[in-house]
Amino acid sequence: MSFNIFGRLFRFTTWGESHGPAIGAVVDGCPPGLALSEGDIQPWLDLRKPGTSKFTTQRREPDAVHILSGVFEGRTTGTPISLMIENTDQRSKDYSEVAKAYRPGHADYAYDAKYGFRDYRGGGRSSARETASRVAAGAVARLVIPEVDIFAYVSEIGGDAIDMRNFDAEEIGRNLFFCPDAEAAARWEALVDGARKDGSSLGAVVECVASGVPAGWGAPLYAKLDSELAAAMMSINAVKGVEIGDGFAAARLRGEQNADPMRPGSDGPVFLANHAGGIAGGISTGQPVKIRIAFKPTSSILTPVETVTRDGEASDIITKGRHDPCVGIRGVPVVEAMMALVLADQKLLHRAQCGEQPG
Amino acid sequence: MSFNIFGRLFRFTTWGESHGPAIGAVVDGCPPGLALSEGDIQPWLDLRKPGTSKFTTQRREPDAVHILSGVFEGRTTGTPISLMIENTDQRSKDYSEVAKAYRPGHADYAYDAKYGFRDYRGGGRSSARETASRVAAGAVARLVIPEVDIFAYVSEIGGDAIDMRNFDAEEIGRNLFFCPDAEAAARWEALVDGARKDGSSLGAVVECVASGVPAGWGAPLYAKLDSELAAAMMSINAVKGVEIGDGFAAARLRGEQNADPMRPGSDGPVFLANHAGGIAGGISTGQPVKIRIAFKPTSSILTPVETVTRDGEASDIITKGRHDPCVGIRGVPVVEAMMALVLADQKLLHRAQCGEQPG
Amino acid sequence: MSFNIFGRLFRFTTWGESHGPAIGAVVDGCPPGLALSEGDIQPWLDLRKPGTSKFTTQRREPDAVHILSGVFEGRTTGTPISLMIENTDQRSKDYSEVAKAYRPGHADYAYDAKYGFRDYRGGGRSSARETASRVAAGAVARLVIPEVDIFAYVSEIGGDAIDMRNFDAEEIGRNLFFCPDAEAAARWEALVDGARKDGSSLGAVVECVASGVPAGWGAPLYAKLDSELAAAMMSINAVKGVEIGDGFAAARLRGEQNADPMRPGSDGPVFLANHAGGIAGGISTGQPVKIRIAFKPTSSILTPVETVTRDGEASDIITKGRHDPCVGIRGVPVVEAMMALVLADQKLLHRAQCGEQPG
Amino acid sequence: MSFNIFGRLFRFTTWGESHGPAIGAVVDGCPPGLALSEGDIQPWLDLRKPGTSKFTTQRREPDAVHILSGVFEGRTTGTPISLMIENTDQRSKDYSEVAKAYRPGHADYAYDAKYGFRDYRGGGRSSARETASRVAAGAVARLVIPEVDIFAYVSEIGGDAIDMRNFDAEEIGRNLFFCPDAEAAARWEALVDGARKDGSSLGAVVECVASGVPAGWGAPLYAKLDSELAAAMMSINAVKGVEIGDGFAAARLRGEQNADPMRPGSDGPVFLANHAGGIAGGISTGQPVKIRIAFKPTSSILTPVETVTRDGEASDIITKGRHDPCVGIRGVPVVEAMMALVLADQKLLHRAQCGEQPG
C-alpha cells in the first residue's frame, strides 16, 4: 500500500509529483476555531523555496499556497483543510535520459520494481518537491501547539561540524545554511560551492529542538514519542539516520554518565542534564525534545556512475538538471514541519486519553 | 492514547506488566495455513530469556509461551493468534522505594505526568519484560516471510566495537553477547562483568541484516521502509538512535562516494555497494536491508542519583533489584523480531497493492 | 486482512474460538484512574451467559472474567487491559458432521473459501461465543462514559412486536426475553418454546437507547456517529439490518413529518420529536441516540437443508448440538456493549479535536 | 476528530464545502498500471450532477473533474490520485437566514455544538455536494474490480414501491428516477413533482446489487463485509437505515425459511436463495451482494418549522434556496460509488492476507 497519510488524529495526506500541475496536502482533524490564512503558511514555504541562492536547486517556484477548504471567516472549521501549491517551473526536457536508465541512489529502480513503471520526470513522486506539502501542513500544525517553540539548524555539512561554543540562535536566520555558528557558515560557503562546481553533493546533519512541550505527551509502547519522531524524520527524502537526545553517543556511556538527575523546582522537577532528549519511556518529560537527523548527499551528481537500463543493459549515467548540492540545507524547514506535525498529533492524542489536565 | 498495537495488516497488540500474572500478544492478520506450534516460538524466547548468565538480569523466567487461539490442527486459521507467557518470578518487595521517588532515566516521572499514577512494580508496563511478547509475535512473523533471512548481533558495547575483519556469523551463537567477533567477545566478558560488579551499566550498538528481501517492499512516503523500521526499533526500550545503511556516516560522504553503482546480473541488477542499506526512496532494492540501533545504558544503577519524590522532595535513589548490566545484549532477539514483524507487514501490504508479482 | 480490532482511540482486540481453551479481549486506550475490578464486568457477562433458561443454548459456561493487566491498586493505569474468559464446556464430539458439509446460512463455506480451511468446532471464530469478549470490553467502556445511560430490549420476535403503549423499562429485567411489554413476553414464551421444540429458530429486533449523550459527539463524514454505530452493530453475529431513529420508516415520510422541531429550553434547545434518533449530520444533538437492529433466525436448525460437502458432493445437513432458538435475545447485552464501546471512543475523539468543552 | 478518510488500503480523503472554490478527493493506495483518464470518471459524475431536471436541485454545476496527480502516460502510478471539481454556481445570498437560526433536521445545530461555529453557506461541509467527491473516487475504485458489476436503483419513493414483477434493469437508465419499473416511474413523476410544488420533500429507498464478487472477500469480525458496507452507506447524507439481504424481513422469518440451500454446481456451489445478501459470517459467498438503503426526506422544506436561533431565541424557519425534492434519487450513483469503494478495498485486503488465490 502506498501510505501517503501521516498522523493519527491530526493527519495530513499529500499528493502530487514534481512535474504535474500542482502538489498539495489535505489536513484532517484540525481543531476548530484557529485563526488561519495563507499568510500563516507562506513564510514557512518561503524558507524552503528553491532557487533562492546558488546553494540550492535553480528550479524557480513561487510556491504560493492556496487554501481551498476548511477555513471560514478566517478560522478553521474542524473540517479538512485542502492546501494546493501549483508547479510553475517544470521542465520535462531535462529528464529524457532518466526514463531509460536507473540513477543509482535514487528511487528509480525501486519504484520500477514495485509498480512496474514510474513517472520519471524530476523524480515524480519521490522528488523532494513533495516536502513543500509537509511544510504547508506543518504551518497549520504549529497553530495547534502555541505552547511549543521549534527550531532546527544545520550542525554539520560534509563532515564539517559547528562548534557549539559559537552557537547563536539568532545567527540561524542570517546565513543561507540555517547555521547557528557564523564561522562554520563562512567555511560552508566554500565547501558547498566547491561541491556545486564539481557537480558533486554533500551530506548534512540537522538538529531540531522543541521547547515548551509539557510532560506527558507520547505513549507506550508502539507510539512512543521517539518512535513517532523517528518515523516522521525518516520519511523525509535523503534521511538515513535519527538520534533522540544523545543517540549513538549514549551507547558509549555508562549508566551514571547517562542519567539526567532531577531536583525539585518551582514548577515541577528541574533536570540537571538532557541525555534523553526530553523523552523517557516514550513520553515527554517537560525538557526540550531534541533530535538529530542525518541527510545523505543527493545522488544527483555529474560524475558518471555505473548503472543498468530498464532493459537490463549496462550503462553510465550522470544526473543533469537542477539539483541541490546539499539537500540537508533545505531540509531544515521540513524537519521543523515534521516536528510540529508529530507534536500537534500527540497533543490531541494525550488530551483524548487523559483529558485537558495531565494525570 | 496508549497505542499498544503495531503493524498495519500483520498486526499485534501486546499487554501485560512486569509484575502482573502474565504478559502476552495477540497477532491479527496472519495469513492462514501456516504450520505453527509453540515449538516455533519457544526457541526465540529462549534466546531473550533472562537469568541465563551473569551478564543478564537474575530474574528467572521460563518464558513458556501458550497459544490460546488462531491455530487449528497445527495450522494458522487466519483468525487472531493469542500468545500468553506467565510471569513466575515477580518479587514486589524489591520495588518499595521506587513507589516514592522517580528513577532518573526511567519512565517513572513521565508515566506519572501522563497518567497521574503508575504500576511501579518492576517498571510496570515500561519494563523490558514486554519485549518477550514482541519476540513471540516475531516468531510468527518469520513464518510469513520464509524468503527472508534475518540476523542481528552486538557490534559495540560501552564504546568497544567489533573489528569487521573478524566477523564470523557462526560466532554469534557461540558467546553470551551475540558477538560475531570472538576477540571482542572475550574483551566484553571483562568489560560487562566489571560494570555489573560496579553496579553500573553499559550502552551497546546492535546491527541487523535481512537478506532475501525482494525489491519492491515498502512505500512512499509516510510508510517508507526506513520509517517503518525506525519506528519499530525506536519502540524498543532503551533505544535512542537508528541508522539505515551508512546512516550518519553517509552525512559525511560526497555524492559519488555514497552511490551504489549497478551492473547487469543474471537475476536483476547487481549492486557494487550498499550505502543505502537496501532501501531507496523508501522501497527495498533487493540488497540486504541493514540497520544499526543504539541502546543506551540502563538507568538501573547502584550509584546514587539525585532525584525528586512524588511529593516534590529532593532525594537520592539507587536502583536495587535485578537488572541487566547491558540491556543491548538481550536486545538482539528483540531487534530481529521487530525486523521480522515489519517485513511480514510490508510483504502483505505490497501484495495488496501490487499483487503477487511486483510490477 | 482479518480485522479483530474495533475502535479508534478506545480500542479493543478480541481473540478466541468456541472450542479453544479461552477467549478474551485486550482493551487499549482506556483513560487512566478509573476504578475497575472483575466485579464491574461480571454482571454484564452474566446477562449474556448461556444455559440460564430453556430459551437459550444449553451450553453451560460460568463466563468468569479475569483481568490480567492494565489495572493497579484497583484503578486503570492507561495501559492495555487484558481480559480472559476460559471455555469450560466445549464438546467437540457434536461437530463431526460439520467438518465435512457446509451448514447453509453459517459462515462455514465463506471461511473455507477465504482461508482454505476452518476450525469447524462449534463455529470456531464465527461462534456467537465471541460476543462475550465484547460484553467484557463494553463493561470497561461504560466506565468511560458515566454521563450516558444505555438500555436495550427486544421489541419483536418472529414478527410478533411489542405494543409501545405497554412499554415499562422495569419489565425488561423481569422476564427472560429482555422484553419491556409484559404481555408480549407472555406470548413469546409459547412462541420461542414452540420454535425450540420444532428444532427451528426465530428472528428478532432489538432496540437500544443511549440517553445523556451530549451534543457534539461524532464527526463528518466517514466517521459519522450513524456510521460507527451501524458498523458496530453489523459486526454482531446474525445482524442483517440497522436503523437510526426512524430508519426505513423515515423513507416513507414527507419532510414536514420528519422534522424534529426545536424550542428554547433551560439547558439548550428542546426537541419536539426525535425522528433522527439523536444524530444530525453524523453528530449527536443531545437527544437520546436510538437504534434498531435486526437479528436473523439462527441457521442452526433440525430441519434438513440441502447443501454440499467440502468435496463438492450434494448432501443434506441438520445442525445438531446446543443452540439458541432465538439468538436475538442474548443479543441485548451485546448491543448495549457495542453502543458503550462506540460512545466511549467518540467521547475521546471529540475531546481530542475540540477539547473538554464543546466549541 | 474529523475523519474525512474512508477505507483501509484503497483509501480516499475528501475535502471541500458547498460554497468554497472547489471540492475534491485524494485516492491513496490505488494499484499501479490501471488505465485512467478524466473520461473514466466524468460519466459517473454526470449521473449525479445537479440541475438536470425539475426533480433535482436547480443548482447548475458542470462537475468537471481534473486529475492533478497519480497518473502518468494514462496509467495510475500507485501514488496518490488527486481529483478536483471546481464549484461554479455558489450563491451565498440564499443562506443569510441560516446563519442565524438552526434548520431542524439539518446538521446546523450539531455542527455548532461540536465546533463552536460553522460554514453556514449551503450546508458547508455537510452539503450533499460532498458526494460528488465520492462518485469521482468510486469511478477509480471500479477500475480495481473489473470482475464486479454494480448497479443500484430507487425501489421506493414516499412509500410507493416498485413492483418487482415489472423489474427491468434496462429501464433504470431510461427515466429520471433510476427506477427499474416503468409504471412506478410514471407514478413518481406526479408524486415528486407534487412534493416539489408543495415545497415539501420525500424519502426513498435505494437498492444496490454487486454481482461477480468472488467468495472470500470480507473478514471477521469487526471488518465484516456487512459492517463495512453499512458504515459506507450510513456515511452518505440523509441515510438512516441499511439492510443486507433480507434485513429486517429476516427478523420475521423462521430458520428454515431463511436458509440459503446449496447444491453442487459446475463452478462451486449453487445457492437456491439469497436471503443473506451474498454475505455469511461477514465474508462474501459468491452470490450477488445485496443491500437496501433508506434515505430520509431532506429537511429543506418551505413549510415553516419551529426552531431556535444561535442566541437561543424561538423562531420559525423555512429553507429557501435550491434543493432536491427527493435526495434519494441522486443517491443512486453515490450508493454505487460507495459499494465500489468498499469492494475495491476488500479485494486488496483479501489478497494481502490470503494471496491472489483464495485459500
Coordinates of N, CA and C in Angstrom, one line a residue, chain B residues 1-5 8-9 11 13-17 20-22 26 28-29 32-33 67-73 75-80 82 84 111 114-115 117-121 125, chain C residues 1-5 8-9 11 13-17 20-22 26 28-29 32-33 67-73 75-80 82 84 111 114-115 117-121 125:
Chain B
M1 N -3.4 8.8 23.8 CA -3.8 7.4 23.6 C -2.6 6.5 23.8
S2 N -2.9 5.4 24.3 CA -1.9 4.4 24.6 C -1.9 3.4 23.4
F3 N -1.0 3.5 22.5 CA -1.0 2.6 21.3 C -0.2 1.4 21.6
N4 N -0.8 0.3 21.9 CA -0.1 -0.9 22.1 C -0.3 -1.9 21.0
I5 N -0.5 -1.3 19.8 CA -0.8 -2.1 18.6 C 0.3 -1.7 17.6
R8 N 0.2 -2.8 10.3 CA -0.9 -2.3 9.5 C -1.8 -3.4 9.1
L9 N -1.2 -4.4 8.5 CA -2.0 -5.6 8.1 C -1.7 -6.8 9.0
R11 N -0.6 -7.4 12.3 CA -0.6 -6.5 13.4 C -0.5 -7.3 14.7
T13 N -0.9 -6.8 19.1 CA -1.2 -6.0 20.3 C -0.5 -6.7 21.5
T14 N 0.3 -5.9 22.3 CA 0.8 -6.6 23.4 C 0.2 -6.0 24.7
W15 N 0.2 -6.8 25.7 CA -0.4 -6.4 27.0 C 0.5 -7.0 28.1
G16 N 0.3 -6.5 29.3 CA 1.0 -7.1 30.5 C 2.0 -6.2 31.1
E17 N 2.2 -6.4 32.4 CA 3.2 -5.7 33.2 C 4.2 -6.7 33.8
G20 N 2.5 -8.4 36.8 CA 1.2 -9.0 36.8 C 1.3 -10.5 36.6
P21 N 0.1 -11.1 36.4 CA 0.1 -12.6 36.3 C 0.7 -13.1 35.0
A22 N 0.7 -12.3 34.0 CA 1.2 -12.8 32.7 C 1.4 -11.6 31.8
V26 N -1.4 -10.5 21.0 CA -2.5 -11.0 20.1 C -2.0 -10.6 18.7
D28 N -2.8 -10.4 14.8 CA -4.0 -10.3 14.0 C -3.6 -10.1 12.5
G29 N -4.3 -10.7 11.6 CA -4.0 -10.6 10.2 C -3.0 -11.6 9.7
P32 N -3.5 -17.5 6.6 CA -3.9 -18.8 7.0 C -3.0 -19.9 6.5
G33 N -3.1 -21.0 7.1 CA -2.5 -22.2 6.6 C -1.0 -22.4 6.9
I67 N -0.2 -20.9 23.1 CA -1.0 -20.4 22.0 C -2.5 -20.7 22.4
L68 N -3.2 -19.6 22.6 CA -4.6 -19.8 23.1 C -5.7 -19.7 22.0
S69 N -5.3 -19.3 20.8 CA -6.3 -19.2 19.7 C -5.6 -19.1 18.4
G70 N -6.4 -19.3 17.3 CA -5.9 -18.9 16.0 C -5.2 -20.1 15.3
V71 N -5.0 -21.2 16.0 CA -4.3 -22.3 15.3 C -5.3 -23.6 15.5
F72 N -5.4 -24.3 14.4 CA -6.3 -25.5 14.4 C -5.6 -26.6 13.6
E73 N -5.5 -27.7 14.3 CA -4.8 -28.8 13.7 C -3.4 -28.4 13.2
R75 N -2.2 -25.6 12.2 CA -2.0 -24.5 11.2 C -2.8 -23.2 11.6
T76 N -2.2 -22.1 11.2 CA -2.9 -20.8 11.4 C -4.2 -20.8 10.6
T77 N -5.3 -20.3 11.3 CA -6.6 -20.2 10.6 C -6.9 -18.9 10.0
G78 N -6.0 -17.9 10.2 CA -6.3 -16.6 9.7 C -7.0 -15.7 10.7
T79 N -7.4 -16.3 11.9 CA -8.0 -15.5 12.9 C -6.9 -15.2 14.0
P80 N -7.3 -14.4 15.0 CA -6.2 -13.9 15.9 C -5.5 -15.0 16.7
S82 N -3.6 -15.7 19.9 CA -3.4 -15.2 21.2 C -2.2 -15.9 21.9
M84 N 0.3 -16.2 25.2 CA 0.4 -15.8 26.6 C 1.7 -16.4 27.3
Y111 N 5.5 8.7 33.2 CA 4.2 8.0 33.4 C 3.3 8.7 34.4
K114 N 1.9 11.7 32.8 CA 0.8 11.4 31.8 C -0.4 10.9 32.5
Y115 N -0.3 9.9 33.3 CA -1.4 9.1 33.8 C -1.9 9.4 35.2
F117 N -0.7 8.3 37.9 CA -0.1 7.3 38.8 C 0.5 6.2 37.9
R118 N 1.1 5.2 38.5 CA 1.7 4.1 37.7 C 1.9 2.9 38.5
D119 N 2.0 1.8 37.8 CA 2.3 0.5 38.4 C 3.8 0.5 38.6
Y120 N 4.3 0.7 39.8 CA 5.8 0.9 40.0 C 6.5 -0.4 40.1
R121 N 5.8 -1.5 40.2 CA 6.5 -2.8 40.4 C 7.3 -3.2 39.2
R125 N 4.5 -1.4 33.0 CA 4.4 -1.6 31.6 C 5.6 -1.2 30.9
Chain C
M1 N -7.3 -8.9 5.1 CA -6.9 -8.8 6.5 C -8.0 -9.2 7.4
S2 N -7.6 -9.8 8.5 CA -8.6 -10.2 9.5 C -8.6 -9.1 10.6
F3 N -9.6 -8.2 10.5 CA -9.6 -7.1 11.5 C -10.4 -7.5 12.7
N4 N -9.6 -7.8 13.8 CA -10.3 -8.2 15.0 C -10.1 -7.1 16.0
I5 N -9.9 -5.9 15.5 CA -9.7 -4.7 16.4 C -10.9 -3.8 16.1
R8 N -11.1 3.5 17.5 CA -10.1 4.3 17.0 C -9.2 4.7 18.1
L9 N -9.7 5.2 19.2 CA -8.8 5.6 20.4 C -9.1 4.6 21.5
R11 N -9.9 1.3 22.0 CA -10.0 0.2 21.1 C -9.9 -1.1 21.8
T13 N -9.3 -5.5 21.0 CA -9.0 -6.6 20.1 C -9.6 -7.9 20.8
T14 N -10.3 -8.6 20.1 CA -10.8 -9.9 20.7 C -10.1 -11.1 20.0
W15 N -10.1 -12.2 20.7 CA -9.4 -13.4 20.2 C -10.2 -14.6 20.8
G16 N -10.0 -15.7 20.2 CA -10.5 -16.9 20.7 C -11.6 -17.6 19.9
E17 N -11.7 -18.9 20.0 CA -12.6 -19.7 19.3 C -13.6 -20.4 20.3
G20 N -11.7 -23.4 21.8 CA -10.3 -23.3 22.3 C -10.3 -23.2 23.8
P21 N -9.1 -23.1 24.4 CA -9.0 -23.0 25.9 C -9.7 -21.8 26.5
A22 N -9.7 -20.7 25.7 CA -10.3 -19.5 26.3 C -10.6 -18.5 25.2
V26 N -8.4 -7.5 24.5 CA -7.4 -6.6 25.1 C -8.0 -5.1 24.8
D28 N -7.4 -1.3 24.7 CA -6.3 -0.3 24.6 C -6.8 1.1 24.5
G29 N -6.1 2.0 25.2 CA -6.5 3.4 25.1 C -7.5 3.8 26.2
P32 N -6.8 6.6 32.2 CA -6.2 6.1 33.5 C -7.1 6.6 34.6
G33 N -7.0 5.9 35.7 CA -7.5 6.3 37.0 C -9.0 5.9 37.2
I67 N -9.0 -10.3 34.9 CA -8.2 -9.1 34.4 C -6.8 -9.4 34.6
L68 N -6.0 -9.5 33.5 CA -4.6 -9.9 33.5 C -3.6 -8.7 33.5
S69 N -4.1 -7.6 33.2 CA -3.2 -6.4 33.1 C -3.9 -5.1 33.0
G70 N -3.2 -4.0 33.2 CA -3.8 -2.7 33.0 C -4.5 -2.1 34.2
V71 N -4.5 -2.8 35.3 CA -5.2 -2.3 36.5 C -4.2 -2.5 37.7
F72 N -4.0 -1.4 38.4 CA -3.1 -1.4 39.5 C -3.8 -0.8 40.7
E73 N -3.8 -1.5 41.8 CA -4.4 -1.0 43.0 C -5.8 -0.5 42.7
R75 N -7.3 0.5 40.0 CA -7.6 1.6 39.0 C -6.9 1.3 37.7
T76 N -7.5 1.7 36.6 CA -6.9 1.6 35.3 C -5.6 2.4 35.2
T77 N -4.6 1.9 34.6 CA -3.3 2.6 34.6 C -3.1 3.4 33.2
G78 N -4.0 3.1 32.3 CA -3.9 3.7 31.0 C -3.2 2.8 30.0
T79 N -2.7 1.6 30.5 CA -2.1 0.6 29.6 C -3.1 -0.5 29.3
P80 N -2.7 -1.4 28.4 CA -3.7 -2.3 27.9 C -4.3 -3.2 29.0
S82 N -6.0 -6.6 29.7 CA -6.3 -7.9 29.1 C -7.3 -8.6 29.9
M84 N -9.7 -12.1 30.1 CA -9.7 -13.5 29.6 C -10.9 -14.3 30.3
Y111 N -15.8 -19.1 5.1 CA -14.5 -19.2 5.8 C -13.6 -20.1 4.9
K114 N -12.4 -18.4 1.9 CA -11.4 -17.3 2.2 C -10.0 -17.9 2.7
Y115 N -10.1 -18.8 3.6 CA -8.9 -19.2 4.3 C -8.4 -20.6 3.9
F117 N -9.4 -23.4 4.9 CA -9.8 -24.4 5.9 C -10.4 -23.6 7.1
R118 N -10.9 -24.3 8.0 CA -11.5 -23.6 9.2 C -11.5 -24.5 10.4
D119 N -11.6 -23.9 11.5 CA -11.9 -24.6 12.8 C -13.4 -24.8 12.9
Y120 N -13.8 -26.0 12.6 CA -15.2 -26.3 12.5 C -15.9 -26.6 13.8
R121 N -15.2 -26.6 14.9 CA -15.8 -27.0 16.2 C -16.6 -25.8 16.7
R125 N -14.2 -19.4 15.2 CA -14.2 -18.0 15.4 C -15.5 -17.3 15.2

